[in-house]
mmCIF file of C-alpha atoms in Angstrom:
data_model
loop_
_atom_site.group_PDB
_atom_site.id
_atom_site.type_symbol
_atom_site.label_atom_id
_atom_site.label_comp_id
_atom_site.label_asym_id
_atom_site.label_seq_id
_atom_site.Cartn_x
_atom_site.Cartn_y
_atom_site.Cartn_z
ATOM 1 C CA MET X 12 0.000 0.000 0.000
ATOM 2 C CA LYS X 13 1.391 3.368 -1.020
ATOM 3 C CA ILE X 14 2.041 5.814 1.820
ATOM 4 C CA LYS X 15 1.616 9.555 1.329
ATOM 5 C CA ILE X 16 4.961 11.271 2.003
ATOM 6 C CA GLN X 17 4.702 13.403 5.145
ATOM 7 C CA THR X 18 6.624 16.498 6.199
ATOM 8 C CA THR X 19 9.250 16.054 8.873
ATOM 9 C CA MET X 20 7.464 18.501 11.164
ATOM 10 C CA ALA X 21 4.086 16.754 10.801
ATOM 11 C CA VAL X 22 5.599 13.441 11.934
ATOM 12 C CA ALA X 23 7.597 15.226 14.659
ATOM 13 C CA ASN X 24 4.417 16.868 15.977
ATOM 14 C CA PHE X 25 2.704 13.469 15.935
ATOM 15 C CA ALA X 26 5.545 11.917 17.971
ATOM 16 C CA ILE X 27 5.630 14.858 20.400
ATOM 17 C CA GLU X 28 1.896 14.614 21.065
ATOM 18 C CA LEU X 29 2.184 10.847 21.658
ATOM 19 C CA ALA X 30 5.112 11.323 24.041
ATOM 20 C CA ILE X 31 3.218 13.959 26.020
ATOM 21 C CA LYS X 32 0.084 11.790 26.146
ATOM 22 C CA GLN X 33 2.098 8.727 27.216
ATOM 23 C CA LYS X 34 4.235 10.761 29.672
ATOM 24 C CA GLN X 35 7.398 9.583 27.907
ATOM 25 C CA ASP X 36 10.708 11.435 27.714
ATOM 26 C CA LEU X 37 11.312 13.073 24.332
ATOM 27 C CA SER X 38 14.230 15.478 23.920
ATOM 28 C CA TYR X 39 15.085 16.903 20.525
ATOM 29 C CA PHE X 40 17.954 14.397 20.146
ATOM 30 C CA LYS X 41 15.637 11.485 20.968
ATOM 31 C CA LEU X 42 13.079 12.889 18.521
ATOM 32 C CA CYS X 43 15.739 12.763 15.777
ATOM 33 C CA GLU X 44 16.438 9.115 16.664
ATOM 34 C CA VAL X 45 12.740 8.195 16.683
ATOM 35 C CA LEU X 46 12.204 9.859 13.286
ATOM 36 C CA PHE X 47 15.306 8.095 11.908
ATOM 37 C CA PHE X 48 13.930 4.690 12.895
ATOM 38 C CA LEU X 49 10.421 5.555 11.675
ATOM 39 C CA GLN X 50 11.985 6.338 8.310
ATOM 40 C CA GLY X 51 13.803 2.988 8.428
ATOM 41 C CA TYR X 52 10.579 1.185 9.314
ATOM 42 C CA TYR X 53 8.723 2.639 6.334
ATOM 43 C CA LEU X 54 11.627 1.983 3.976
ATOM 44 C CA SER X 55 11.684 -1.627 5.168
ATOM 45 C CA GLN X 56 7.964 -2.345 5.416
ATOM 46 C CA HIS X 57 6.578 -0.180 2.599
ATOM 47 C CA GLN X 58 9.640 0.230 0.331
ATOM 48 C CA GLN X 59 9.284 3.995 0.493
ATOM 49 C CA PRO X 60 10.175 6.783 2.926
ATOM 50 C CA LEU X 61 7.620 8.167 5.367
ATOM 51 C CA MET X 62 9.126 11.665 5.279
ATOM 52 C CA ASP X 63 10.973 13.824 2.832
ATOM 53 C CA CYS X 64 13.929 14.705 5.048
ATOM 54 C CA VAL X 65 17.657 14.368 5.562
ATOM 55 C CA PHE X 66 19.360 12.635 8.478
ATOM 56 C CA LYS X 67 23.011 13.244 9.222
ATOM 57 C CA SER X 68 25.517 11.236 11.199
ATOM 58 C CA ASN X 69 26.553 12.832 14.484
ATOM 59 C CA VAL X 70 28.880 11.796 17.301
ATOM 60 C CA HIS X 71 25.747 11.539 19.452
ATOM 61 C CA GLY X 72 23.798 9.400 16.973
ATOM 62 C CA VAL X 73 21.820 11.118 14.258
ATOM 63 C CA ILE X 74 20.521 14.622 13.629
ATOM 64 C CA ASN X 75 17.928 16.284 11.471
ATOM 65 C CA GLU X 76 18.692 19.978 11.070
ATOM 66 C CA GLU X 77 15.021 21.019 10.891
ATOM 67 C CA ILE X 78 14.295 19.332 14.234
ATOM 68 C CA ILE X 79 17.452 20.678 15.860
ATOM 69 C CA SER X 80 16.787 24.267 14.787
ATOM 70 C CA GLU X 81 13.146 24.125 15.893
ATOM 71 C CA PHE X 82 13.500 22.425 19.287
ATOM 72 C CA LYS X 83 17.060 23.057 20.511
ATOM 73 C CA PHE X 84 15.884 25.770 22.922
ATOM 74 C CA TYR X 85 14.550 22.940 25.127
ATOM 75 C CA GLY X 86 18.158 21.880 25.697
ATOM 76 C CA PRO X 87 18.435 18.332 27.033
ATOM 77 C CA GLY X 88 14.916 18.526 28.496
ATOM 78 C CA ASN X 89 11.656 17.200 27.137
ATOM 79 C CA ILE X 90 9.859 18.940 24.302
ATOM 80 C CA GLU X 91 6.731 20.391 25.874
ATOM 81 C CA SER X 92 4.560 21.083 22.827
ATOM 82 C CA PRO X 93 4.391 20.545 19.066
ATOM 83 C CA LYS X 94 5.527 23.266 16.691
ATOM 84 C CA ILE X 95 2.884 25.892 16.054
ATOM 85 C CA ASN X 96 3.131 27.947 12.849
ATOM 86 C CA LEU X 97 1.809 31.463 12.454
ATOM 87 C CA ASP X 98 0.109 32.586 9.254
ATOM 88 C CA PHE X 99 0.398 36.320 8.604
ATOM 89 C CA SER X 100 -1.088 36.151 5.082
ATOM 90 C CA SER X 101 -4.315 37.912 6.041
ATOM 91 C CA PHE X 102 -2.694 40.377 8.453
ATOM 92 C CA SER X 103 -1.644 43.928 7.660
ATOM 93 C CA LEU X 104 -0.378 46.671 9.953
ATOM 94 C CA LEU X 105 -2.465 49.172 8.003
ATOM 95 C CA HIS X 106 -5.651 47.168 7.597
ATOM 96 C CA GLY X 107 -5.645 44.876 10.603
ATOM 97 C CA GLY X 108 -6.760 41.334 10.044
ATOM 98 C CA GLU X 109 -5.887 38.289 12.011
ATOM 99 C CA ILE X 110 -2.867 36.132 12.603
ATOM 100 C CA LYS X 111 -3.825 32.497 12.301
ATOM 101 C CA SER X 112 -1.999 29.670 14.001
ATOM 102 C CA TYR X 113 -1.848 26.113 12.765
ATOM 103 C CA GLN X 114 0.101 22.945 13.336
ATOM 104 C CA GLU X 115 1.408 20.607 10.650
ATOM 105 C CA GLU X 116 -0.330 17.264 11.060
ATOM 106 C CA VAL X 117 0.120 13.794 9.655
ATOM 107 C CA ASP X 118 -2.217 13.185 6.725
ATOM 108 C CA LEU X 119 -2.781 9.420 6.516
ATOM 109 C CA PRO X 120 -5.815 7.117 6.273
ATOM 110 C CA LYS X 121 -6.976 5.630 9.583
ATOM 111 C CA ILE X 122 -5.306 2.215 9.173
ATOM 112 C CA GLN X 123 -1.961 3.815 8.257
ATOM 113 C CA LEU X 124 -2.307 6.304 11.111
ATOM 114 C CA GLU X 125 -2.839 3.429 13.567
ATOM 115 C CA GLU X 126 0.281 1.692 12.230
ATOM 116 C CA LEU X 127 2.304 4.902 12.618
ATOM 117 C CA GLN X 128 1.010 5.358 16.155
ATOM 118 C CA LYS X 129 1.910 1.809 17.192
ATOM 119 C CA VAL X 130 5.468 1.992 15.821
ATOM 120 C CA THR X 131 6.021 5.523 17.168
ATOM 121 C CA GLN X 132 4.836 4.548 20.662
ATOM 122 C CA THR X 133 7.184 1.577 20.670
ATOM 123 C CA LEU X 134 10.170 3.699 19.606
ATOM 124 C CA ILE X 135 9.379 6.469 22.095
ATOM 125 C CA SER X 136 9.292 3.898 24.907
ATOM 126 C CA LYS X 137 12.968 3.068 24.299
ATOM 127 C CA PRO X 138 15.569 5.009 26.310
ATOM 128 C CA SER X 139 17.432 7.548 24.195
ATOM 129 C CA TRP X 140 20.844 6.147 25.129
ATOM 130 C CA GLN X 141 19.829 2.730 23.778
ATOM 131 C CA LEU X 142 18.601 4.211 20.490
ATOM 132 C CA VAL X 143 21.898 6.110 20.172
ATOM 133 C CA LYS X 144 23.900 2.982 20.919
ATOM 134 C CA VAL X 145 22.093 1.112 18.137
ATOM 135 C CA ILE X 146 22.827 3.909 15.660
ATOM 136 C CA ILE X 147 26.489 4.535 16.474
ATOM 137 C CA SER X 148 27.368 0.852 16.730
ATOM 138 C CA HIS X 149 25.836 0.057 13.338
ATOM 139 C CA ARG X 150 28.102 -0.412 10.331
ATOM 140 C CA THR X 151 26.423 2.488 8.484
ATOM 141 C CA HIS X 152 27.371 5.098 11.112
ATOM 142 C CA LYS X 153 30.033 7.584 10.037
ATOM 143 C CA ASP X 154 31.697 9.988 12.431
ATOM 144 C CA PRO X 155 31.487 13.661 11.468
ATOM 145 C CA VAL X 156 34.570 15.105 9.800
ATOM 146 C CA ILE X 157 36.366 18.085 11.321
ATOM 147 C CA ASN X 158 36.226 21.029 8.959
ATOM 148 C CA GLU X 159 39.906 21.734 8.229
ATOM 149 C CA LEU X 160 39.365 25.416 7.462
ATOM 150 C CA SER X 161 37.716 25.975 10.846
ATOM 151 C CA GLU X 162 40.723 24.340 12.548
ATOM 152 C CA ILE X 163 43.047 26.792 10.791
ATOM 153 C CA PHE X 164 41.019 29.717 12.116
ATOM 154 C CA GLY X 165 41.133 28.391 15.675
ATOM 155 C CA HIS X 166 37.667 26.959 16.158
ATOM 156 C CA ARG X 167 36.349 23.530 15.400
ATOM 157 C CA THR X 168 33.259 22.837 13.338
ATOM 158 C CA TYR X 169 32.135 19.577 11.840
ATOM 159 C CA GLU X 170 30.825 18.431 8.513
ATOM 160 C CA TYR X 171 28.090 15.896 9.060
ATOM 161 C CA VAL X 172 27.663 13.032 6.617
ATOM 162 C CA GLU X 173 24.175 12.359 5.254
ATOM 163 C CA TYR X 174 22.616 8.935 5.585
ATOM 164 C CA THR X 175 21.206 7.365 2.431
ATOM 165 C CA ASN X 176 17.794 5.709 2.546
ATOM 166 C CA SER X 177 19.470 2.316 2.117
ATOM 167 C CA GLU X 178 21.709 2.994 5.155
ATOM 168 C CA ILE X 179 18.706 4.069 7.247
ATOM 169 C CA GLU X 180 16.813 0.959 6.187
ATOM 170 C CA ALA X 181 19.814 -1.310 6.919
ATOM 171 C CA CYS X 182 20.216 0.133 10.428
ATOM 172 C CA PHE X 183 16.521 -0.437 11.103
ATOM 173 C CA VAL X 184 16.379 -3.955 9.615
ATOM 174 C CA ASP X 185 19.480 -5.122 11.511
ATOM 175 C CA ASN X 186 17.882 -3.976 14.798
ATOM 176 C CA GLU X 187 14.205 -4.487 13.961
ATOM 177 C CA LYS X 188 13.439 -7.160 16.547
ATOM 178 C CA TRP X 189 14.643 -5.008 19.462
ATOM 179 C CA LEU X 190 13.241 -1.761 18.037
ATOM 180 C CA LEU X 191 9.726 -3.169 17.626
ATOM 181 C CA THR X 192 9.625 -5.085 20.933
ATOM 182 C CA VAL X 193 7.193 -3.412 23.296
ATOM 183 C CA ASP X 194 8.071 -3.114 26.976
ATOM 184 C CA PRO X 195 4.594 -3.191 28.613
ATOM 185 C CA GLU X 196 5.828 -1.125 31.566
ATOM 186 C CA LYS X 197 6.809 1.759 29.256
ATOM 187 C CA ILE X 198 3.532 2.223 27.353
ATOM 188 C CA ASN X 199 0.466 3.210 29.341
#
């Protein structure tokens, strides 16, 4: 069955709302890991990606720049709410109008939404350090490269290597049994 490609933020908002509802920990780093494995699940099970996004290898596992830039202000703590967008298209300083707020949401049929919820809940129930360990110990993980020019100028920055869909799928498939095992104590 073909899956409609979702935006990264729609799936992130979905995961955030589930984590809040389930009272599970979800930092922005853990959110990146959960999204990475959701992508791997859909590549494996449906032979297509769930999201149109890029994951990059990081010394701490995996990152998605959109997620990092949006939620990094939470620091190592839990994300407290989904991303809310503001629409200024009908607002004018001269003519008034209103500013509308909206949230990107997953757009899937009910049966696919239930599948996404089940897999997301299972992934969220895993401790972040275990998800990271799976990623960095997998053969597809590449350490970031130190940017040589930044070293010359006295500060260190890194160039992060992008994961291919086949690498994301391989990491998921090689760890699928553990990733999809539900710990009944973790899901309410």
